PDB file of N, CA, C and O in Angstrom:
ATOM      1  N   MET R   1       0.180  -1.394   0.429  1.00 64.00           N
ATOM      2  CA  MET R   1      -0.020   0.069   0.026  1.00 64.00           C
ATOM      3  C   MET R   1       0.608   1.390  -0.116  1.00 64.00           C
ATOM      4  O   MET R   1       1.953   1.188   1.059  1.00 64.00           O
ATOM      5  N   LEU R   2       0.362   2.248  -0.617  1.00 85.00           N
ATOM      6  CA  LEU R   2       1.392   3.139  -0.721  1.00 85.00           C
ATOM      7  C   LEU R   2       0.761   4.576  -0.002  1.00 85.00           C
ATOM      8  O   LEU R   2      -0.819   4.693  -0.126  1.00 85.00           O
ATOM      9  N   GLY R   3       1.090   5.379   0.646  1.00 93.00           N
ATOM     10  CA  GLY R   3       0.189   6.139   1.496  1.00 93.00           C
ATOM     11  C   GLY R   3       0.494   7.350   0.833  1.00 93.00           C
ATOM     12  O   GLY R   3       1.263   8.259  -0.558  1.00 93.00           O
ATOM     13  N   ARG R   4      -0.078   8.364   1.707  1.00 94.00           N
ATOM     14  CA  ARG R   4       0.084   9.481   1.308  1.00 94.00           C
ATOM     15  C   ARG R   4       1.217  10.746   0.331  1.00 94.00           C
ATOM     16  O   ARG R   4       1.584  10.927  -0.405  1.00 94.00           O
ATOM     17  N   THR R   5       1.583  10.242   1.841  1.00 96.00           N
ATOM     18  CA  THR R   5       3.312  11.385   0.953  1.00 96.00           C
ATOM     19  C   THR R   5       3.666  10.660   0.389  1.00 96.00           C
ATOM     20  O   THR R   5       4.454  12.079  -0.517  1.00 96.00           O
ATOM     21  N   ARG R   6       3.748   9.240   0.073  1.00 96.00           N
ATOM     22  CA  ARG R   6       4.953   9.021  -1.041  1.00 96.00           C
ATOM     23  C   ARG R   6       4.347   8.848  -2.124  1.00 96.00           C
ATOM     24  O   ARG R   6       4.809   9.293  -3.078  1.00 96.00           O
ATOM     25  N   ALA R   7       2.743   9.200  -2.197  1.00 94.00           N
ATOM     26  CA  ALA R   7       1.762   8.993  -3.513  1.00 94.00           C
ATOM     27  C   ALA R   7       1.948  10.796  -3.525  1.00 94.00           C
ATOM     28  O   ALA R   7       2.375  10.399  -5.136  1.00 94.00           O
ATOM     29  N   ARG R   8       2.160  11.733  -3.111  1.00 96.00           N
ATOM     30  CA  ARG R   8       2.197  12.364  -3.579  1.00 96.00           C
ATOM     31  C   ARG R   8       3.453  12.709  -3.924  1.00 96.00           C
ATOM     32  O   ARG R   8       4.000  13.701  -4.974  1.00 96.00           O
ATOM     33  N   LEU R   9       4.265  12.602  -3.635  1.00 97.00           N
ATOM     34  CA  LEU R   9       6.366  12.172  -4.133  1.00 97.00           C
ATOM     35  C   LEU R   9       6.010  12.186  -5.560  1.00 97.00           C
ATOM     36  O   LEU R   9       6.564  13.032  -6.747  1.00 97.00           O
ATOM     37  N   LEU R  10       5.379  10.416  -5.935  1.00 97.00           N
ATOM     38  CA  LEU R  10       4.723  10.651  -6.803  1.00 97.00           C
ATOM     39  C   LEU R  10       4.386  11.278  -7.664  1.00 97.00           C
ATOM     40  O   LEU R  10       4.936  11.536  -8.768  1.00 97.00           O
ATOM     41  N   ALA R  11       4.060  11.591  -7.869  1.00 95.00           N
ATOM     42  CA  ALA R  11       2.477  12.348  -9.017  1.00 95.00           C
ATOM     43  C   ALA R  11       3.884  14.009  -8.482  1.00 95.00           C
ATOM     44  O   ALA R  11       3.294  14.282 -10.243  1.00 95.00           O
ATOM     45  N   GLU R  12       4.471  14.389  -7.757  1.00 96.00           N
ATOM     46  CA  GLU R  12       4.809  15.364  -7.950  1.00 96.00           C
ATOM     47  C   GLU R  12       6.367  15.095  -8.795  1.00 96.00           C
ATOM     48  O   GLU R  12       6.723  16.236  -9.921  1.00 96.00           O
ATOM     49  N   LEU R  13       6.547  14.382  -9.837  1.00 97.00           N
ATOM     50  CA  LEU R  13       7.351  13.668 -10.330  1.00 97.00           C
ATOM     51  C   LEU R  13       7.071  13.322 -11.406  1.00 97.00           C
ATOM     52  O   LEU R  13       7.818  12.448 -12.079  1.00 97.00           O
ATOM     53  N   ASP R  14       6.288  14.076 -11.699  1.00 93.00           N
ATOM     54  CA  ASP R  14       5.909  14.494 -13.119  1.00 93.00           C
ATOM     55  C   ASP R  14       7.914  14.591 -14.483  1.00 93.00           C
ATOM     56  O   ASP R  14       7.736  14.371 -15.295  1.00 93.00           O
ATOM     57  N   SER R  15       8.871  14.759 -14.007  1.00 95.00           N
ATOM     58  CA  SER R  15       9.434  15.799 -13.769  1.00 95.00           C
ATOM     59  C   SER R  15      10.935  15.448 -13.642  1.00 95.00           C
ATOM     60  O   SER R  15      10.607  15.675 -12.055  1.00 95.00           O
ATOM     61  N   PRO R  16      12.205  14.606 -13.775  1.00 97.00           N
ATOM     62  CA  PRO R  16      12.771  14.755 -12.307  1.00 97.00           C
ATOM     63  C   PRO R  16      13.332  16.100 -11.977  1.00 97.00           C
ATOM     64  O   PRO R  16      12.798  17.187 -12.078  1.00 97.00           O
ATOM     65  N   ALA R  17      13.845  15.444 -10.107  1.00 98.00           N
ATOM     66  CA  ALA R  17      13.693  17.053  -9.389  1.00 98.00           C
ATOM     67  C   ALA R  17      14.784  16.160  -8.137  1.00 98.00           C
ATOM     68  O   ALA R  17      14.732  15.135  -8.230  1.00 98.00           O
ATOM     69  N   SER R  18      14.820  17.016  -7.598  1.00 98.00           N
ATOM     70  CA  SER R  18      15.769  16.793  -6.505  1.00 98.00           C
ATOM     71  C   SER R  18      14.783  16.483  -5.156  1.00 98.00           C
ATOM     72  O   SER R  18      13.882  17.082  -4.979  1.00 98.00           O
ATOM     73  N   THR R  19      15.652  16.449  -4.159  1.00 97.00           N
ATOM     74  CA  THR R  19      15.204  16.551  -2.664  1.00 97.00           C
ATOM     75  C   THR R  19      14.663  17.695  -2.368  1.00 97.00           C
ATOM     76  O   THR R  19      13.490  17.854  -2.514  1.00 97.00           O
ATOM     77  N   THR R  20      15.521  18.351  -2.740  1.00 97.00           N
ATOM     78  CA  THR R  20      15.461  20.036  -2.538  1.00 97.00           C
ATOM     79  C   THR R  20      14.159  21.097  -3.167  1.00 97.00           C
ATOM     80  O   THR R  20      13.472  21.832  -2.200  1.00 97.00           O
ATOM     81  N   GLU R  21      14.020  20.268  -4.456  1.00 97.00           N
ATOM     82  CA  GLU R  21      13.042  20.698  -4.826  1.00 97.00           C
ATOM     83  C   GLU R  21      11.614  19.781  -4.476  1.00 97.00           C
ATOM     84  O   GLU R  21      11.292  20.910  -4.590  1.00 97.00           O
ATOM     85  N   LEU R  22      11.503  18.500  -4.160  1.00 98.00           N
ATOM     86  CA  LEU R  22      10.659  18.526  -3.618  1.00 98.00           C
ATOM     87  C   LEU R  22      10.221  19.127  -2.237  1.00 98.00           C
ATOM     88  O   LEU R  22       8.965  19.240  -2.026  1.00 98.00           O
ATOM     89  N   ALA R  23      11.141  18.974  -1.853  1.00 98.00           N
ATOM     90  CA  ALA R  23      10.616  19.545  -0.275  1.00 98.00           C
ATOM     91  C   ALA R  23      10.095  20.607   0.067  1.00 98.00           C
ATOM     92  O   ALA R  23       8.936  20.940   0.374  1.00 98.00           O
ATOM     93  N   VAL R  24      10.747  22.170  -1.291  1.00 98.00           N
ATOM     94  CA  VAL R  24       9.962  23.462  -1.868  1.00 98.00           C
ATOM     95  C   VAL R  24       8.598  23.387  -1.940  1.00 98.00           C
ATOM     96  O   VAL R  24       7.328  23.427  -1.772  1.00 98.00           O
ATOM     97  N   ARG R  25       8.819  22.104  -3.129  1.00 96.00           N
ATOM     98  CA  ARG R  25       6.764  22.144  -3.849  1.00 96.00           C
ATOM     99  C   ARG R  25       5.924  21.538  -2.775  1.00 96.00           C
ATOM    100  O   ARG R  25       5.173  21.850  -2.134  1.00 96.00           O
ATOM    101  N   THR R  26       6.144  20.492  -1.723  1.00 97.00           N
ATOM    102  CA  THR R  26       5.131  19.933  -1.384  1.00 97.00           C
ATOM    103  C   THR R  26       5.193  20.191   0.402  1.00 97.00           C
ATOM    104  O   THR R  26       4.509  20.160   1.112  1.00 97.00           O
ATOM    105  N   GLY R  27       6.394  20.965   1.025  1.00 97.00           N
ATOM    106  CA  GLY R  27       6.126  21.876   2.260  1.00 97.00           C
ATOM    107  C   GLY R  27       7.321  20.781   3.322  1.00 97.00           C
ATOM    108  O   GLY R  27       6.720  21.062   4.098  1.00 97.00           O
ATOM    109  N   LEU R  28       7.364  19.316   2.719  1.00 98.00           N
ATOM    110  CA  LEU R  28       7.904  18.757   3.756  1.00 98.00           C
ATOM    111  C   LEU R  28       9.605  18.844   3.772  1.00 98.00           C
ATOM    112  O   LEU R  28       9.458  19.621   3.146  1.00 98.00           O
ATOM    113  N   SER R  29      10.205  18.330   4.796  1.00 98.00           N
ATOM    114  CA  SER R  29      10.977  18.367   5.646  1.00 98.00           C
ATOM    115  C   SER R  29      12.048  17.885   4.396  1.00 98.00           C
ATOM    116  O   SER R  29      11.634  16.969   4.028  1.00 98.00           O
ATOM    117  N   ALA R  30      13.325  18.814   4.069  1.00 98.00           N
ATOM    118  CA  ALA R  30      14.146  17.007   2.999  1.00 98.00           C
ATOM    119  C   ALA R  30      14.979  16.342   3.759  1.00 98.00           C
ATOM    120  O   ALA R  30      14.633  15.006   2.786  1.00 98.00           O
ATOM    121  N   PRO R  31      14.907  16.271   5.275  1.00 98.00           N
ATOM    122  CA  PRO R  31      14.922  14.398   5.777  1.00 98.00           C
ATOM    123  C   PRO R  31      13.704  13.785   5.484  1.00 98.00           C
ATOM    124  O   PRO R  31      14.168  12.257   4.847  1.00 98.00           O
ATOM    125  N   ASN R  32      12.590  14.063   5.519  1.00 98.00           N
ATOM    126  CA  ASN R  32      11.418  13.867   5.633  1.00 98.00           C
ATOM    127  C   ASN R  32      11.619  13.128   3.878  1.00 98.00           C
ATOM    128  O   ASN R  32      11.380  12.042   3.957  1.00 98.00           O
ATOM    129  N   VAL R  33      11.249  13.896   3.332  1.00 98.00           N
ATOM    130  CA  VAL R  33      11.223  13.647   1.642  1.00 98.00           C
ATOM    131  C   VAL R  33      12.483  13.055   1.167  1.00 98.00           C
ATOM    132  O   VAL R  33      12.290  11.438   0.405  1.00 98.00           O
ATOM    133  N   SER R  34      13.731  13.251   1.510  1.00 97.00           N
ATOM    134  CA  SER R  34      15.106  11.992   1.594  1.00 97.00           C
ATOM    135  C   SER R  34      14.529  10.316   2.137  1.00 97.00           C
ATOM    136  O   SER R  34      14.699   9.668   1.322  1.00 97.00           O
ATOM    137  N   HIS R  35      13.346  10.578   2.977  1.00 97.00           N
ATOM    138  CA  HIS R  35      13.685   8.867   3.372  1.00 97.00           C
ATOM    139  C   HIS R  35      12.461   8.358   2.467  1.00 97.00           C
ATOM    140  O   HIS R  35      12.728   7.333   2.724  1.00 97.00           O
ATOM    141  N   HIS R  36      11.153   9.024   2.374  1.00 97.00           N
ATOM    142  CA  HIS R  36      10.716   9.220   1.271  1.00 97.00           C
ATOM    143  C   HIS R  36      11.067   8.157  -0.037  1.00 97.00           C
ATOM    144  O   HIS R  36      10.558   7.323  -0.715  1.00 97.00           O
ATOM    145  N   LEU R  37      12.079   8.611  -0.335  1.00 98.00           N
ATOM    146  CA  LEU R  37      12.213   8.293  -1.812  1.00 98.00           C
ATOM    147  C   LEU R  37      13.160   7.585  -1.994  1.00 98.00           C
ATOM    148  O   LEU R  37      13.464   7.028  -2.721  1.00 98.00           O
ATOM    149  N   GLY R  38      13.489   7.092  -0.648  1.00 97.00           N
ATOM    150  CA  GLY R  38      14.668   6.128  -0.740  1.00 97.00           C
ATOM    151  C   GLY R  38      13.863   4.789  -0.723  1.00 97.00           C
ATOM    152  O   GLY R  38      14.114   3.671  -1.066  1.00 97.00           O
ATOM    153  N   ALA R  39      12.432   4.798   0.459  1.00 96.00           N
ATOM    154  CA  ALA R  39      11.865   4.010   0.023  1.00 96.00           C
ATOM    155  C   ALA R  39      11.332   3.496  -1.082  1.00 96.00           C
ATOM    156  O   ALA R  39      10.828   2.143  -1.663  1.00 96.00           O
ATOM    157  N   LEU R  40      10.868   4.738  -1.901  1.00 97.00           N
ATOM    158  CA  LEU R  40      10.443   4.457  -3.014  1.00 97.00           C
ATOM    159  C   LEU R  40      11.193   4.003  -4.248  1.00 97.00           C
ATOM    160  O   LEU R  40      10.568   3.350  -5.174  1.00 97.00           O
ATOM    161  N   HIS R  41      13.018   4.840  -4.437  1.00 97.00           N
ATOM    162  CA  HIS R  41      14.135   3.811  -4.757  1.00 97.00           C
ATOM    163  C   HIS R  41      14.062   2.524  -4.774  1.00 97.00           C
ATOM    164  O   HIS R  41      14.270   1.739  -5.666  1.00 97.00           O
ATOM    165  N   ASP R  42      14.240   2.137  -3.370  1.00 96.00           N
ATOM    166  CA  ASP R  42      14.110   0.695  -3.381  1.00 96.00           C
ATOM    167  C   ASP R  42      12.740  -0.202  -3.344  1.00 96.00           C
ATOM    168  O   ASP R  42      13.173  -1.752  -4.343  1.00 96.00           O
ATOM    169  N   ALA R  43      11.522   0.533  -3.855  1.00 96.00           N
ATOM    170  CA  ALA R  43      10.609  -0.131  -4.388  1.00 96.00           C
ATOM    171  C   ALA R  43      10.806  -0.452  -5.908  1.00 96.00           C
ATOM    172  O   ALA R  43       9.668  -1.713  -5.939  1.00 96.00           O
ATOM    173  N   GLY R  44      11.640   0.016  -6.301  1.00 97.00           N
ATOM    174  CA  GLY R  44      11.602  -0.507  -7.829  1.00 97.00           C
ATOM    175  C   GLY R  44      11.092   1.332  -7.976  1.00 97.00           C
ATOM    176  O   GLY R  44      10.216   1.540  -9.478  1.00 97.00           O
ATOM    177  N   LEU R  45      10.209   2.301  -7.582  1.00 97.00           N
ATOM    178  CA  LEU R  45       9.347   3.058  -8.874  1.00 97.00           C
ATOM    179  C   LEU R  45       9.750   4.702  -8.535  1.00 97.00           C
ATOM    180  O   LEU R  45       8.994   5.085  -8.804  1.00 97.00           O
ATOM    181  N   LEU R  46      11.129   4.298  -7.744  1.00 98.00           N
ATOM    182  CA  LEU R  46      12.186   5.582  -8.682  1.00 98.00           C
ATOM    183  C   LEU R  46      13.147   4.927  -8.889  1.00 98.00           C
ATOM    184  O   LEU R  46      13.821   4.501  -8.725  1.00 98.00           O
ATOM    185  N   GLY R  47      14.023   6.503 -10.448  1.00 98.00           N
ATOM    186  CA  GLY R  47      15.252   6.089 -10.432  1.00 98.00           C
ATOM    187  C   GLY R  47      16.402   7.193 -10.017  1.00 98.00           C
ATOM    188  O   GLY R  47      15.207   8.028 -10.211  1.00 98.00           O
ATOM    189  N   ARG R  48      17.403   7.330 -10.200  1.00 96.00           N
ATOM    190  CA  ARG R  48      18.105   8.441 -10.228  1.00 96.00           C
ATOM    191  C   ARG R  48      19.125   8.244 -10.461  1.00 96.00           C
ATOM    192  O   ARG R  48      19.239   7.697 -10.480  1.00 96.00           O
ATOM    193  N   HIS R  49      20.343   9.777 -10.808  1.00 96.00           N
ATOM    194  CA  HIS R  49      20.708   9.723 -11.578  1.00 96.00           C
ATOM    195  C   HIS R  49      21.469  11.299 -10.709  1.00 96.00           C
ATOM    196  O   HIS R  49      20.966  12.672 -10.784  1.00 96.00           O
ATOM    197  N   ARG R  50      22.731  11.230 -10.741  1.00 96.00           N
ATOM    198  CA  ARG R  50      23.234  12.398 -10.635  1.00 96.00           C
ATOM    199  C   ARG R  50      23.848  13.038 -11.663  1.00 96.00           C
ATOM    200  O   ARG R  50      24.351  13.092 -12.694  1.00 96.00           O
ATOM    201  N   THR R  51      23.756  14.537 -11.262  1.00 92.00           N
ATOM    202  CA  THR R  51      23.910  15.769 -12.391  1.00 92.00           C
ATOM    203  C   THR R  51      24.979  16.725 -11.431  1.00 92.00           C
ATOM    204  O   THR R  51      24.132  17.249 -10.350  1.00 92.00           O
ATOM    205  N   GLY R  52      26.499  16.107 -11.609  1.00 95.00           N
ATOM    206  CA  GLY R  52      27.379  17.361 -10.994  1.00 95.00           C
ATOM    207  C   GLY R  52      26.940  17.060  -9.325  1.00 95.00           C
ATOM    208  O   GLY R  52      27.084  15.470  -8.711  1.00 95.00           O
ATOM    209  N   ARG R  53      26.511  17.697  -8.468  1.00 95.00           N
ATOM    210  CA  ARG R  53      25.672  17.179  -7.173  1.00 95.00           C
ATOM    211  C   ARG R  53      25.085  17.201  -6.209  1.00 95.00           C
ATOM    212  O   ARG R  53      24.751  16.664  -5.571  1.00 95.00           O
ATOM    213  N   THR R  54      24.066  17.210  -7.193  1.00 95.00           N
ATOM    214  CA  THR R  54      22.981  17.353  -7.362  1.00 95.00           C
ATOM    215  C   THR R  54      22.183  15.590  -7.852  1.00 95.00           C
ATOM    216  O   THR R  54      22.654  15.586  -8.662  1.00 95.00           O
ATOM    217  N   VAL R  55      21.826  15.207  -6.865  1.00 96.00           N
ATOM    218  CA  VAL R  55      20.991  12.974  -7.233  1.00 96.00           C
ATOM    219  C   VAL R  55      19.651  14.194  -8.018  1.00 96.00           C
ATOM    220  O   VAL R  55      18.410  14.521  -7.246  1.00 96.00           O
ATOM    221  N   LEU R  56      19.102  13.912  -8.712  1.00 98.00           N
ATOM    222  CA  LEU R  56      17.450  13.851  -9.474  1.00 98.00           C
ATOM    223  C   LEU R  56      16.517  12.022  -9.841  1.00 98.00           C
ATOM    224  O   LEU R  56      17.435  10.960  -9.908  1.00 98.00           O
ATOM    225  N   TYR R  57      15.768  12.725  -9.092  1.00 98.00           N
ATOM    226  CA  TYR R  57      14.903  11.399  -8.885  1.00 98.00           C
ATOM    227  C   TYR R  57      14.036  11.886 -10.272  1.00 98.00           C
ATOM    228  O   TYR R  57      13.622  12.157 -10.485  1.00 98.00           O
ATOM    229  N   ALA R  58      13.384  10.724 -10.433  1.00 98.00           N
ATOM    230  CA  ALA R  58      12.328   9.838 -11.699  1.00 98.00           C
ATOM    231  C   ALA R  58      11.475   9.325 -11.322  1.00 98.00           C
ATOM    232  O   ALA R  58      12.217   7.615 -11.423  1.00 98.00           O
ATOM    233  N   ARG R  59      10.308   8.872 -11.643  1.00 97.00           N
ATOM    234  CA  ARG R  59       9.599   8.331 -11.860  1.00 97.00           C
ATOM    235  C   ARG R  59      10.216   7.068 -12.606  1.00 97.00           C
ATOM    236  O   ARG R  59      10.266   7.535 -13.962  1.00 97.00           O
ATOM    237  N   THR R  60       9.115   5.868 -12.448  1.00 98.00           N
ATOM    238  CA  THR R  60      10.068   4.896 -13.389  1.00 98.00           C
ATOM    239  C   THR R  60       8.501   4.349 -14.192  1.00 98.00           C
ATOM    240  O   THR R  60       7.536   5.101 -14.011  1.00 98.00           O
ATOM    241  N   GLU R  61       9.322   3.359 -15.279  1.00 97.00           N
ATOM    242  CA  GLU R  61       7.217   2.707 -15.530  1.00 97.00           C
ATOM    243  C   GLU R  61       6.628   1.980 -14.580  1.00 97.00           C
ATOM    244  O   GLU R  61       5.757   2.051 -14.477  1.00 97.00           O
ATOM    245  N   ALA R  62       6.919   1.401 -13.457  1.00 96.00           N
ATOM    246  CA  ALA R  62       6.104   1.241 -12.498  1.00 96.00           C
ATOM    247  C   ALA R  62       5.390   1.569 -11.914  1.00 96.00           C
ATOM    248  O   ALA R  62       3.886   2.098 -10.948  1.00 96.00           O
ATOM    249  N   ALA R  63       6.233   3.344 -11.393  1.00 96.00           N
ATOM    250  CA  ALA R  63       5.157   4.040 -11.217  1.00 96.00           C
ATOM    251  C   ALA R  63       4.342   4.699 -11.893  1.00 96.00           C
ATOM    252  O   ALA R  63       3.456   5.200 -11.062  1.00 96.00           O
ATOM    253  N   ASP R  64       4.706   4.879 -13.136  1.00 95.00           N
ATOM    254  CA  ASP R  64       3.357   5.667 -13.591  1.00 95.00           C
ATOM    255  C   ASP R  64       2.879   4.411 -13.532  1.00 95.00           C
ATOM    256  O   ASP R  64       1.682   5.048 -14.064  1.00 95.00           O
ATOM    257  N   LEU R  65       2.675   3.359 -14.421  1.00 94.00           N
ATOM    258  CA  LEU R  65       1.314   2.319 -14.219  1.00 94.00           C
ATOM    259  C   LEU R  65       0.491   2.672 -12.970  1.00 94.00           C
ATOM    260  O   LEU R  65      -0.803   2.418 -13.149  1.00 94.00           O
ATOM    261  N   LEU R  66       0.999   3.353 -11.863  1.00 91.00           N
ATOM    262  CA  LEU R  66       0.372   2.974 -10.347  1.00 91.00           C
ATOM    263  C   LEU R  66      -0.212   4.412 -10.762  1.00 91.00           C
ATOM    264  O   LEU R  66      -0.985   4.710  -9.944  1.00 91.00           O
ATOM    265  N   LEU R  67       0.469   5.434 -10.719  1.00 91.00           N
ATOM    266  CA  LEU R  67      -0.524   6.944 -11.120  1.00 91.00           C
ATOM    267  C   LEU R  67      -1.094   7.192 -12.608  1.00 91.00           C
ATOM    268  O   LEU R  67      -2.582   7.972 -11.745  1.00 91.00           O
ATOM    269  N   ARG R  68      -1.957   6.375 -12.930  1.00 90.00           N
ATOM    270  CA  ARG R  68      -2.934   6.071 -13.674  1.00 90.00           C
ATOM    271  C   ARG R  68      -4.058   5.596 -13.437  1.00 90.00           C
ATOM    272  O   ARG R  68      -4.396   4.806 -12.759  1.00 90.00           O
ATOM    273  N   PRO R  69      -4.953   6.446 -14.227  1.00 85.00           N
ATOM    274  CA  PRO R  69      -6.613   6.198 -13.561  1.00 85.00           C
ATOM    275  C   PRO R  69      -6.535   5.211 -13.831  1.00 85.00           C
ATOM    276  O   PRO R  69      -6.536   4.781 -14.938  1.00 85.00           O
TER     277      PRO R  69
END
């Protein structure tokens, strides 16, 4: 089961974003966002890549399927 916070983060990731960007957009703390992103990544719902010093997260195809109406 996917909780509200994790579902919200997945919905916010319609384009790749960093932990800091997601924290600002959602009003959650950066450590809280980081915790949830780690769990979503471990579940195979997010991919991540580094751009310089910034790690960007993006939904996987599995996450896109979960978000479909």
